Amino acid sequence: MRTALAALALTLTTSAAFAATPDEILAANRAATGGDMLKGKAAMTSHFDIATGGLTGTANGVQDLTDGRFEQDFAIGPQKGANGYDGRHVWAKDNAGIVTLQEGGDAVPLAINNAYRTANLWWRPDHGGAAISYDGQKSDNGATYDVLTVTPKGGAPFGAWFDTKTHLLYRITETQGGVAVTTTASNYRAFDGIEQPVDIVVSTGGDARYDQHITLKSVSFQSTSDASAYAPPQSAGPDFAIAGGGHSVTFPFDL
């Protein structure tokens, strides 16, 4: 499960008569989110309720606010697991407790994207090394949004929609495993002065029954960030064994 749980928002007022620049949009986002209140905060811990496909569950996440390293664990119906990124390795823990490194496909670029948004690296003067372009304004449900295309260094392109009135981040569009995924955030609430979306919907545009509905329950901030929280955890032992404690076995068969 990936969830895209980055801090969001803005505050410069942009006029529809003038095209806003990426720097103006992101400066406004920082102001509206309460970016100044992040000073002295090194990590953020969040707790969520999740509903998808007729199943319900919970999730927890811890995120480094400097470089975006993260760990997320979840339990939804009979499934439980975790995933994370320590700045070098992307890893996943399955239902049996087996931990594997995720190095193929788009696993690493998507983890870099997640980390980029988590740490709000786009607020930095150099945009955290990302390439950012303005794609004009788009409308949805009666509201207007400034849309940026962001490509973090080492990551993959994604779209970011910012509300032209509230300047809060409304939507992330991203291709994951060849599938277009839309993450929509709403119902913002301030936690220690930092605006966070309470309601998040992750959709692939197919059957709405399988959309992920994520509800933020609580947020806390820490003054230090523990590197071990993001590292691949100890993997559980294999859930099988060869009789007699052997390391291999040979048996005959007819093809």
PDB file of C-alpha atoms in Angstrom:
ATOM      1  CA  MET A   1       0.000   0.000   0.000  1.00  0.00           C
ATOM      2  CA  ARG A   2       1.229   3.361  -0.827  1.00  0.00           C
ATOM      3  CA  THR A   3      -0.145   6.024   0.422  1.00  0.00           C
ATOM      4  CA  ALA A   4       0.766   9.568  -0.633  1.00  0.00           C
ATOM      5  CA  LEU A   5       0.630  11.454   2.887  1.00  0.00           C
ATOM      6  CA  ALA A   6       2.783  14.617   2.203  1.00  0.00           C
ATOM      7  CA  ALA A   7       2.158  17.928   4.036  1.00  0.00           C
ATOM      8  CA  LEU A   8       0.178  20.356   1.784  1.00  0.00           C
ATOM      9  CA  ALA A   9      -0.803  24.066   1.028  1.00  0.00           C
ATOM     10  CA  LEU A  10      -0.287  27.850   0.072  1.00  0.00           C
ATOM     11  CA  THR A  11      -1.181  31.594   0.690  1.00  0.00           C
ATOM     12  CA  LEU A  12      -0.274  34.118  -1.952  1.00  0.00           C
ATOM     13  CA  THR A  13      -3.407  35.166  -3.773  1.00  0.00           C
ATOM     14  CA  THR A  14      -3.058  34.564  -7.492  1.00  0.00           C
ATOM     15  CA  SER A  15      -5.312  36.225 -10.018  1.00  0.00           C
ATOM     16  CA  ALA A  16      -6.849  34.163 -12.804  1.00  0.00           C
ATOM     17  CA  ALA A  17      -5.911  37.060 -15.085  1.00  0.00           C
ATOM     18  CA  PHE A  18      -2.194  36.366 -14.609  1.00  0.00           C
ATOM     19  CA  ALA A  19      -0.349  33.096 -14.914  1.00  0.00           C
ATOM     20  CA  ALA A  20       1.263  32.215 -11.612  1.00  0.00           C
ATOM     21  CA  THR A  21       4.831  30.957 -11.606  1.00  0.00           C
ATOM     22  CA  PRO A  22       5.823  27.726  -9.849  1.00  0.00           C
ATOM     23  CA  ASP A  23       7.734  29.746  -7.253  1.00  0.00           C
ATOM     24  CA  GLU A  24       4.644  31.863  -6.487  1.00  0.00           C
ATOM     25  CA  ILE A  25       2.403  28.812  -6.237  1.00  0.00           C
ATOM     26  CA  LEU A  26       4.798  26.953  -3.950  1.00  0.00           C
ATOM     27  CA  ALA A  27       5.503  29.985  -1.767  1.00  0.00           C
ATOM     28  CA  ALA A  28       1.778  30.395  -1.292  1.00  0.00           C
ATOM     29  CA  ASN A  29       1.468  26.692  -0.511  1.00  0.00           C
ATOM     30  CA  ARG A  30       4.145  26.940   2.163  1.00  0.00           C
ATOM     31  CA  ALA A  31       2.460  29.920   3.786  1.00  0.00           C
ATOM     32  CA  ALA A  32      -1.020  28.387   3.786  1.00  0.00           C
ATOM     33  CA  THR A  33       0.258  25.079   5.168  1.00  0.00           C
ATOM     34  CA  GLY A  34       2.009  26.789   8.048  1.00  0.00           C
ATOM     35  CA  GLY A  35       5.480  25.908   6.850  1.00  0.00           C
ATOM     36  CA  ASP A  36       7.113  28.242   9.379  1.00  0.00           C
ATOM     37  CA  MET A  37       5.624  26.114  12.158  1.00  0.00           C
ATOM     38  CA  LEU A  38       7.739  23.151  11.023  1.00  0.00           C
ATOM     39  CA  LYS A  39      10.872  24.769  12.427  1.00  0.00           C
ATOM     40  CA  GLY A  40      12.310  22.479  15.082  1.00  0.00           C
ATOM     41  CA  LYS A  41      10.172  19.533  13.957  1.00  0.00           C
ATOM     42  CA  ALA A  42      12.240  16.644  12.591  1.00  0.00           C
ATOM     43  CA  ALA A  43       9.666  13.877  12.209  1.00  0.00           C
ATOM     44  CA  MET A  44       5.909  13.349  12.048  1.00  0.00           C
ATOM     45  CA  THR A  45       3.891  10.360  13.224  1.00  0.00           C
ATOM     46  CA  SER A  46       0.367   9.830  11.856  1.00  0.00           C
ATOM     47  CA  HIS A  47      -2.478   7.385  12.488  1.00  0.00           C
ATOM     48  CA  PHE A  48      -5.253   6.597  10.003  1.00  0.00           C
ATOM     49  CA  ASP A  49      -8.433   4.618   9.447  1.00  0.00           C
ATOM     50  CA  ILE A  50      -8.700   2.921   6.036  1.00  0.00           C
ATOM     51  CA  ALA A  51     -11.633   1.501   4.077  1.00  0.00           C
ATOM     52  CA  THR A  52     -11.346  -0.229   0.699  1.00  0.00           C
ATOM     53  CA  GLY A  53     -13.052  -3.068  -1.146  1.00  0.00           C
ATOM     54  CA  GLY A  54     -15.481  -3.687   1.699  1.00  0.00           C
ATOM     55  CA  LEU A  55     -12.647  -4.055   4.227  1.00  0.00           C
ATOM     56  CA  THR A  56     -11.655  -1.696   7.008  1.00  0.00           C
ATOM     57  CA  GLY A  57      -8.481  -1.281   8.978  1.00  0.00           C
ATOM     58  CA  THR A  58      -5.850   1.061  10.310  1.00  0.00           C
ATOM     59  CA  ALA A  59      -2.480   2.420   9.245  1.00  0.00           C
ATOM     60  CA  ASN A  60       0.367   4.231  10.928  1.00  0.00           C
ATOM     61  CA  GLY A  61       3.194   6.222   9.443  1.00  0.00           C
ATOM     62  CA  VAL A  62       6.365   7.996  10.521  1.00  0.00           C
ATOM     63  CA  GLN A  63       8.071  10.473   8.200  1.00  0.00           C
ATOM     64  CA  ASP A  64      11.333  12.381   8.331  1.00  0.00           C
ATOM     65  CA  LEU A  65      10.533  16.035   7.651  1.00  0.00           C
ATOM     66  CA  THR A  66      14.026  16.891   6.420  1.00  0.00           C
ATOM     67  CA  ASP A  67      14.563  14.400   3.622  1.00  0.00           C
ATOM     68  CA  GLY A  68      11.271  12.488   3.480  1.00  0.00           C
ATOM     69  CA  ARG A  69      12.359   9.007   4.600  1.00  0.00           C
ATOM     70  CA  PHE A  70       9.287   7.086   5.686  1.00  0.00           C
ATOM     71  CA  GLU A  71       7.781   3.931   7.156  1.00  0.00           C
ATOM     72  CA  GLN A  72       4.127   2.870   6.914  1.00  0.00           C
ATOM     73  CA  ASP A  73       2.426  -0.154   8.426  1.00  0.00           C
ATOM     74  CA  PHE A  74      -1.152  -1.288   7.943  1.00  0.00           C
ATOM     75  CA  ALA A  75      -3.720  -3.901   8.900  1.00  0.00           C
ATOM     76  CA  ILE A  76      -6.769  -4.144   6.612  1.00  0.00           C
ATOM     77  CA  GLY A  77      -9.095  -7.075   7.122  1.00  0.00           C
ATOM     78  CA  PRO A  78      -6.943 -10.228   7.064  1.00  0.00           C
ATOM     79  CA  GLN A  79      -3.992  -8.421   5.458  1.00  0.00           C
ATOM     80  CA  LYS A  80      -1.191  -6.718   7.303  1.00  0.00           C
ATOM     81  CA  GLY A  81       2.181  -5.431   6.231  1.00  0.00           C
ATOM     82  CA  ALA A  82       4.512  -2.471   6.026  1.00  0.00           C
ATOM     83  CA  ASN A  83       6.737  -0.605   3.629  1.00  0.00           C
ATOM     84  CA  GLY A  84       9.362   2.072   3.807  1.00  0.00           C
ATOM     85  CA  TYR A  85      12.271   3.989   2.354  1.00  0.00           C
ATOM     86  CA  ASP A  86      15.457   4.776   4.262  1.00  0.00           C
ATOM     87  CA  GLY A  87      16.976   7.025   1.617  1.00  0.00           C
ATOM     88  CA  ARG A  88      18.733   4.100  -0.079  1.00  0.00           C
ATOM     89  CA  HIS A  89      16.515   1.054   0.099  1.00  0.00           C
ATOM     90  CA  VAL A  90      12.819   0.596  -0.645  1.00  0.00           C
ATOM     91  CA  TRP A  91      11.443  -2.350   1.293  1.00  0.00           C
ATOM     92  CA  ALA A  92       8.178  -4.179   1.929  1.00  0.00           C
ATOM     93  CA  LYS A  93       7.028  -6.536   4.674  1.00  0.00           C
ATOM     94  CA  ASP A  94       4.339  -9.051   3.733  1.00  0.00           C
ATOM     95  CA  ASN A  95       1.597 -10.775   5.690  1.00  0.00           C
ATOM     96  CA  ALA A  96       4.000 -13.487   6.847  1.00  0.00           C
ATOM     97  CA  GLY A  97       6.523 -10.969   8.116  1.00  0.00           C
ATOM     98  CA  ILE A  98       8.992 -11.580   5.276  1.00  0.00           C
ATOM     99  CA  VAL A  99      10.899  -8.421   4.329  1.00  0.00           C
ATOM    100  CA  THR A 100      12.138  -7.923   0.766  1.00  0.00           C
ATOM    101  CA  LEU A 101      13.937  -5.057  -0.931  1.00  0.00           C
ATOM    102  CA  GLN A 102      11.943  -3.480  -3.763  1.00  0.00           C
ATOM    103  CA  GLU A 103      14.435  -2.591  -6.458  1.00  0.00           C
ATOM    104  CA  GLY A 104      12.601  -3.345  -9.703  1.00  0.00           C
ATOM    105  CA  GLY A 105      10.127  -1.416 -11.798  1.00  0.00           C
ATOM    106  CA  ASP A 106       9.215   2.022 -10.509  1.00  0.00           C
ATOM    107  CA  ALA A 107       9.583   1.212  -6.797  1.00  0.00           C
ATOM    108  CA  VAL A 108      12.577   3.486  -6.223  1.00  0.00           C
ATOM    109  CA  PRO A 109      11.331   6.500  -8.277  1.00  0.00           C
ATOM    110  CA  LEU A 110       7.935   6.353  -6.545  1.00  0.00           C
ATOM    111  CA  ALA A 111       9.576   6.189  -3.107  1.00  0.00           C
ATOM    112  CA  ILE A 112      11.676   9.226  -4.045  1.00  0.00           C
ATOM    113  CA  ASN A 113       8.479  11.035  -5.106  1.00  0.00           C
ATOM    114  CA  ASN A 114       6.822  10.182  -1.796  1.00  0.00           C
ATOM    115  CA  ALA A 115       9.860  11.376   0.145  1.00  0.00           C
ATOM    116  CA  TYR A 116      10.004  14.574  -1.908  1.00  0.00           C
ATOM    117  CA  ARG A 117       6.411  15.463  -1.085  1.00  0.00           C
ATOM    118  CA  THR A 118       6.727  14.411   2.557  1.00  0.00           C
ATOM    119  CA  ALA A 119       9.639  16.768   3.142  1.00  0.00           C
ATOM    120  CA  ASN A 120       8.096  19.523   0.991  1.00  0.00           C
ATOM    121  CA  LEU A 121      11.359  19.792  -0.897  1.00  0.00           C
ATOM    122  CA  TRP A 122       9.576  21.900  -3.515  1.00  0.00           C
ATOM    123  CA  TRP A 123       9.557  24.760  -0.998  1.00  0.00           C
ATOM    124  CA  ARG A 124      13.348  25.071  -1.190  1.00  0.00           C
ATOM    125  CA  PRO A 125      14.940  27.740  -3.409  1.00  0.00           C
ATOM    126  CA  ASP A 126      16.273  25.059  -5.760  1.00  0.00           C
ATOM    127  CA  HIS A 127      13.047  23.005  -5.485  1.00  0.00           C
ATOM    128  CA  GLY A 128      15.101  20.194  -3.993  1.00  0.00           C
ATOM    129  CA  GLY A 129      16.733  19.568  -7.358  1.00  0.00           C
ATOM    130  CA  ALA A 130      13.421  18.844  -9.101  1.00  0.00           C
ATOM    131  CA  ALA A 131      12.302  20.052 -12.505  1.00  0.00           C
ATOM    132  CA  ILE A 132       8.995  21.907 -12.156  1.00  0.00           C
ATOM    133  CA  SER A 133       6.775  23.357 -14.873  1.00  0.00           C
ATOM    134  CA  TYR A 134       3.448  25.192 -14.793  1.00  0.00           C
ATOM    135  CA  ASP A 135       0.656  23.447 -16.712  1.00  0.00           C
ATOM    136  CA  GLY A 136      -2.000  26.112 -16.382  1.00  0.00           C
ATOM    137  CA  GLN A 137      -5.299  25.983 -14.531  1.00  0.00           C
ATOM    138  CA  LYS A 138      -7.808  23.155 -14.386  1.00  0.00           C
ATOM    139  CA  SER A 139     -11.275  22.905 -12.861  1.00  0.00           C
ATOM    140  CA  ASP A 140     -12.943  20.191 -10.799  1.00  0.00           C
ATOM    141  CA  ASN A 141     -16.222  20.258  -8.858  1.00  0.00           C
ATOM    142  CA  GLY A 142     -16.596  23.996  -9.368  1.00  0.00           C
ATOM    143  CA  ALA A 143     -13.135  24.920  -8.091  1.00  0.00           C
ATOM    144  CA  THR A 144     -10.044  26.080  -9.979  1.00  0.00           C
ATOM    145  CA  TYR A 145      -6.539  24.711  -9.500  1.00  0.00           C
ATOM    146  CA  ASP A 146      -3.029  25.711 -10.508  1.00  0.00           C
ATOM    147  CA  VAL A 147      -1.351  22.572 -11.851  1.00  0.00           C
ATOM    148  CA  LEU A 148       2.365  21.835 -11.702  1.00  0.00           C
ATOM    149  CA  THR A 149       4.281  18.927 -13.187  1.00  0.00           C
ATOM    150  CA  VAL A 150       7.079  17.944 -10.823  1.00  0.00           C
ATOM    151  CA  THR A 151       9.950  15.552 -11.546  1.00  0.00           C
ATOM    152  CA  PRO A 152      12.178  15.018  -8.493  1.00  0.00           C
ATOM    153  CA  LYS A 153      15.817  14.119  -9.046  1.00  0.00           C
ATOM    154  CA  GLY A 154      15.799  10.329  -9.369  1.00  0.00           C
ATOM    155  CA  GLY A 155      12.009  10.260  -9.247  1.00  0.00           C
ATOM    156  CA  ALA A 156       9.195  10.153 -11.781  1.00  0.00           C
ATOM    157  CA  PRO A 157       6.928  12.964 -13.069  1.00  0.00           C
ATOM    158  CA  PHE A 158       3.751  13.663 -11.126  1.00  0.00           C
ATOM    159  CA  GLY A 159       1.042  16.294 -11.250  1.00  0.00           C
ATOM    160  CA  ALA A 160       0.234  18.540  -8.284  1.00  0.00           C
ATOM    161  CA  TRP A 161      -3.020  20.540  -8.153  1.00  0.00           C
ATOM    162  CA  PHE A 162      -3.179  23.561  -5.823  1.00  0.00           C
ATOM    163  CA  ASP A 163      -6.469  25.299  -5.020  1.00  0.00           C
ATOM    164  CA  THR A 164      -6.254  28.870  -6.340  1.00  0.00           C
ATOM    165  CA  LYS A 165      -8.301  30.187  -3.367  1.00  0.00           C
ATOM    166  CA  THR A 166      -7.071  28.203  -0.367  1.00  0.00           C
ATOM    167  CA  HIS A 167      -3.695  27.325  -1.901  1.00  0.00           C
ATOM    168  CA  LEU A 168      -3.905  23.890  -0.328  1.00  0.00           C
ATOM    169  CA  LEU A 169      -2.736  20.852  -2.254  1.00  0.00           C
ATOM    170  CA  TYR A 170      -5.838  19.180  -3.631  1.00  0.00           C
ATOM    171  CA  ARG A 171      -4.648  16.383  -5.862  1.00  0.00           C
ATOM    172  CA  ILE A 172      -1.639  14.321  -6.896  1.00  0.00           C
ATOM    173  CA  THR A 173      -1.703  12.443 -10.215  1.00  0.00           C
ATOM    174  CA  GLU A 174       0.954   9.797 -10.697  1.00  0.00           C
ATOM    175  CA  THR A 175       1.584   6.654 -12.744  1.00  0.00           C
ATOM    176  CA  GLN A 176       2.247   3.640 -10.539  1.00  0.00           C
ATOM    177  CA  GLY A 177       3.063   0.316 -12.150  1.00  0.00           C
ATOM    178  CA  GLY A 178       1.657   1.552 -15.443  1.00  0.00           C
ATOM    179  CA  VAL A 179      -1.630   2.601 -13.807  1.00  0.00           C
ATOM    180  CA  ALA A 180      -2.771   6.221 -13.461  1.00  0.00           C
ATOM    181  CA  VAL A 181      -3.394   6.851  -9.760  1.00  0.00           C
ATOM    182  CA  THR A 182      -5.182   9.931  -8.415  1.00  0.00           C
ATOM    183  CA  THR A 183      -4.836  10.947  -4.767  1.00  0.00           C
ATOM    184  CA  THR A 184      -7.334  13.600  -3.670  1.00  0.00           C
ATOM    185  CA  ALA A 185      -7.040  15.436  -0.343  1.00  0.00           C
ATOM    186  CA  SER A 186      -9.754  17.424   1.454  1.00  0.00           C
ATOM    187  CA  ASN A 187     -11.089  18.598   4.814  1.00  0.00           C
ATOM    188  CA  TYR A 188      -7.887  20.156   6.091  1.00  0.00           C
ATOM    189  CA  ARG A 189      -7.232  20.572   9.808  1.00  0.00           C
ATOM    190  CA  ALA A 190      -4.345  22.183  11.682  1.00  0.00           C
ATOM    191  CA  PHE A 191      -2.178  19.988  13.899  1.00  0.00           C
ATOM    192  CA  ASP A 192       0.316  22.079  15.896  1.00  0.00           C
ATOM    193  CA  GLY A 193      -0.295  24.821  13.348  1.00  0.00           C
ATOM    194  CA  ILE A 194       0.453  22.581  10.346  1.00  0.00           C
ATOM    195  CA  GLU A 195      -2.432  21.998   7.933  1.00  0.00           C
ATOM    196  CA  GLN A 196      -3.019  18.320   7.097  1.00  0.00           C
ATOM    197  CA  PRO A 197      -5.785  16.731   4.975  1.00  0.00           C
ATOM    198  CA  VAL A 198      -8.141  14.644   7.102  1.00  0.00           C
ATOM    199  CA  ASP A 199      -9.772  12.860   4.153  1.00  0.00           C
ATOM    200  CA  ILE A 200      -7.743  11.246   1.356  1.00  0.00           C
ATOM    201  CA  VAL A 201      -9.057   9.140  -1.514  1.00  0.00           C
ATOM    202  CA  VAL A 202      -6.694   7.067  -3.660  1.00  0.00           C
ATOM    203  CA  SER A 203      -8.256   5.924  -6.937  1.00  0.00           C
ATOM    204  CA  THR A 204      -7.163   4.156 -10.102  1.00  0.00           C
ATOM    205  CA  GLY A 205     -10.252   5.372 -11.932  1.00  0.00           C
ATOM    206  CA  GLY A 206     -11.838   1.922 -12.054  1.00  0.00           C
ATOM    207  CA  ASP A 207     -14.489   0.426  -9.782  1.00  0.00           C
ATOM    208  CA  ALA A 208     -15.017   2.973  -7.008  1.00  0.00           C
ATOM    209  CA  ARG A 209     -15.557   0.146  -4.519  1.00  0.00           C
ATOM    210  CA  TYR A 210     -11.810  -0.401  -4.574  1.00  0.00           C
ATOM    211  CA  ASP A 211     -10.810   3.198  -3.956  1.00  0.00           C
ATOM    212  CA  GLN A 212      -8.832   3.650  -0.753  1.00  0.00           C
ATOM    213  CA  HIS A 213     -10.573   5.981   1.706  1.00  0.00           C
ATOM    214  CA  ILE A 214      -8.053   7.170   4.262  1.00  0.00           C
ATOM    215  CA  THR A 215      -9.074   9.217   7.317  1.00  0.00           C
ATOM    216  CA  LEU A 216      -6.416  10.956   9.374  1.00  0.00           C
ATOM    217  CA  LYS A 217      -7.084  10.396  13.099  1.00  0.00           C
ATOM    218  CA  SER A 218      -4.076  11.976  14.800  1.00  0.00           C
ATOM    219  CA  VAL A 219      -0.716  13.611  14.154  1.00  0.00           C
ATOM    220  CA  SER A 220       2.237  14.229  16.436  1.00  0.00           C
ATOM    221  CA  PHE A 221       5.596  15.844  15.774  1.00  0.00           C
ATOM    222  CA  GLN A 222       9.005  14.894  17.115  1.00  0.00           C
ATOM    223  CA  SER A 223      12.115  17.049  17.540  1.00  0.00           C
ATOM    224  CA  THR A 224      14.414  14.217  16.463  1.00  0.00           C
ATOM    225  CA  SER A 225      14.211  11.621  13.705  1.00  0.00           C
ATOM    226  CA  ASP A 226      15.282   8.024  14.385  1.00  0.00           C
ATOM    227  CA  ALA A 227      17.025   6.557  11.326  1.00  0.00           C
ATOM    228  CA  SER A 228      16.233   3.017  12.480  1.00  0.00           C
ATOM    229  CA  ALA A 229      12.514   3.712  12.051  1.00  0.00           C
ATOM    230  CA  TYR A 230      12.919   3.831   8.269  1.00  0.00           C
ATOM    231  CA  ALA A 231      15.422   1.008   7.788  1.00  0.00           C
ATOM    232  CA  PRO A 232      14.335  -2.451   6.592  1.00  0.00           C
ATOM    233  CA  PRO A 233      13.223  -4.366   9.700  1.00  0.00           C
ATOM    234  CA  GLN A 234      14.355  -7.847  10.653  1.00  0.00           C
ATOM    235  CA  SER A 235      12.631 -10.368   8.426  1.00  0.00           C
ATOM    236  CA  ALA A 236      10.652 -13.222   9.925  1.00  0.00           C
ATOM    237  CA  GLY A 237      12.054 -16.693   9.371  1.00  0.00           C
ATOM    238  CA  PRO A 238      10.694 -18.771   6.478  1.00  0.00           C
ATOM    239  CA  ASP A 239       7.256 -20.267   7.094  1.00  0.00           C
ATOM    240  CA  PHE A 240       8.423 -23.734   5.975  1.00  0.00           C
ATOM    241  CA  ALA A 241      11.081 -26.267   6.962  1.00  0.00           C
ATOM    242  CA  ILE A 242      12.570 -29.497   5.634  1.00  0.00           C
ATOM    243  CA  ALA A 243      12.008 -32.489   7.889  1.00  0.00           C
ATOM    244  CA  GLY A 244      14.980 -33.378  10.026  1.00  0.00           C
ATOM    245  CA  GLY A 245      16.456 -29.892   9.777  1.00  0.00           C
ATOM    246  CA  GLY A 246      17.895 -30.524   6.318  1.00  0.00           C
ATOM    247  CA  HIS A 247      18.936 -27.777   3.936  1.00  0.00           C
ATOM    248  CA  SER A 248      17.868 -29.618   0.782  1.00  0.00           C
ATOM    249  CA  VAL A 249      15.891 -32.670  -0.294  1.00  0.00           C
ATOM    250  CA  THR A 250      15.766 -34.790  -3.464  1.00  0.00           C
ATOM    251  CA  PHE A 251      12.693 -36.643  -4.652  1.00  0.00           C
ATOM    252  CA  PRO A 252      11.812 -38.511  -7.827  1.00  0.00           C
ATOM    253  CA  PHE A 253       8.986 -37.565 -10.181  1.00  0.00           C
ATOM    254  CA  ASP A 254       7.630 -38.496 -13.592  1.00  0.00           C
ATOM    255  CA  LEU A 255       7.040 -35.650 -16.041  1.00  0.00           C
TER     256      LEU A 255
END
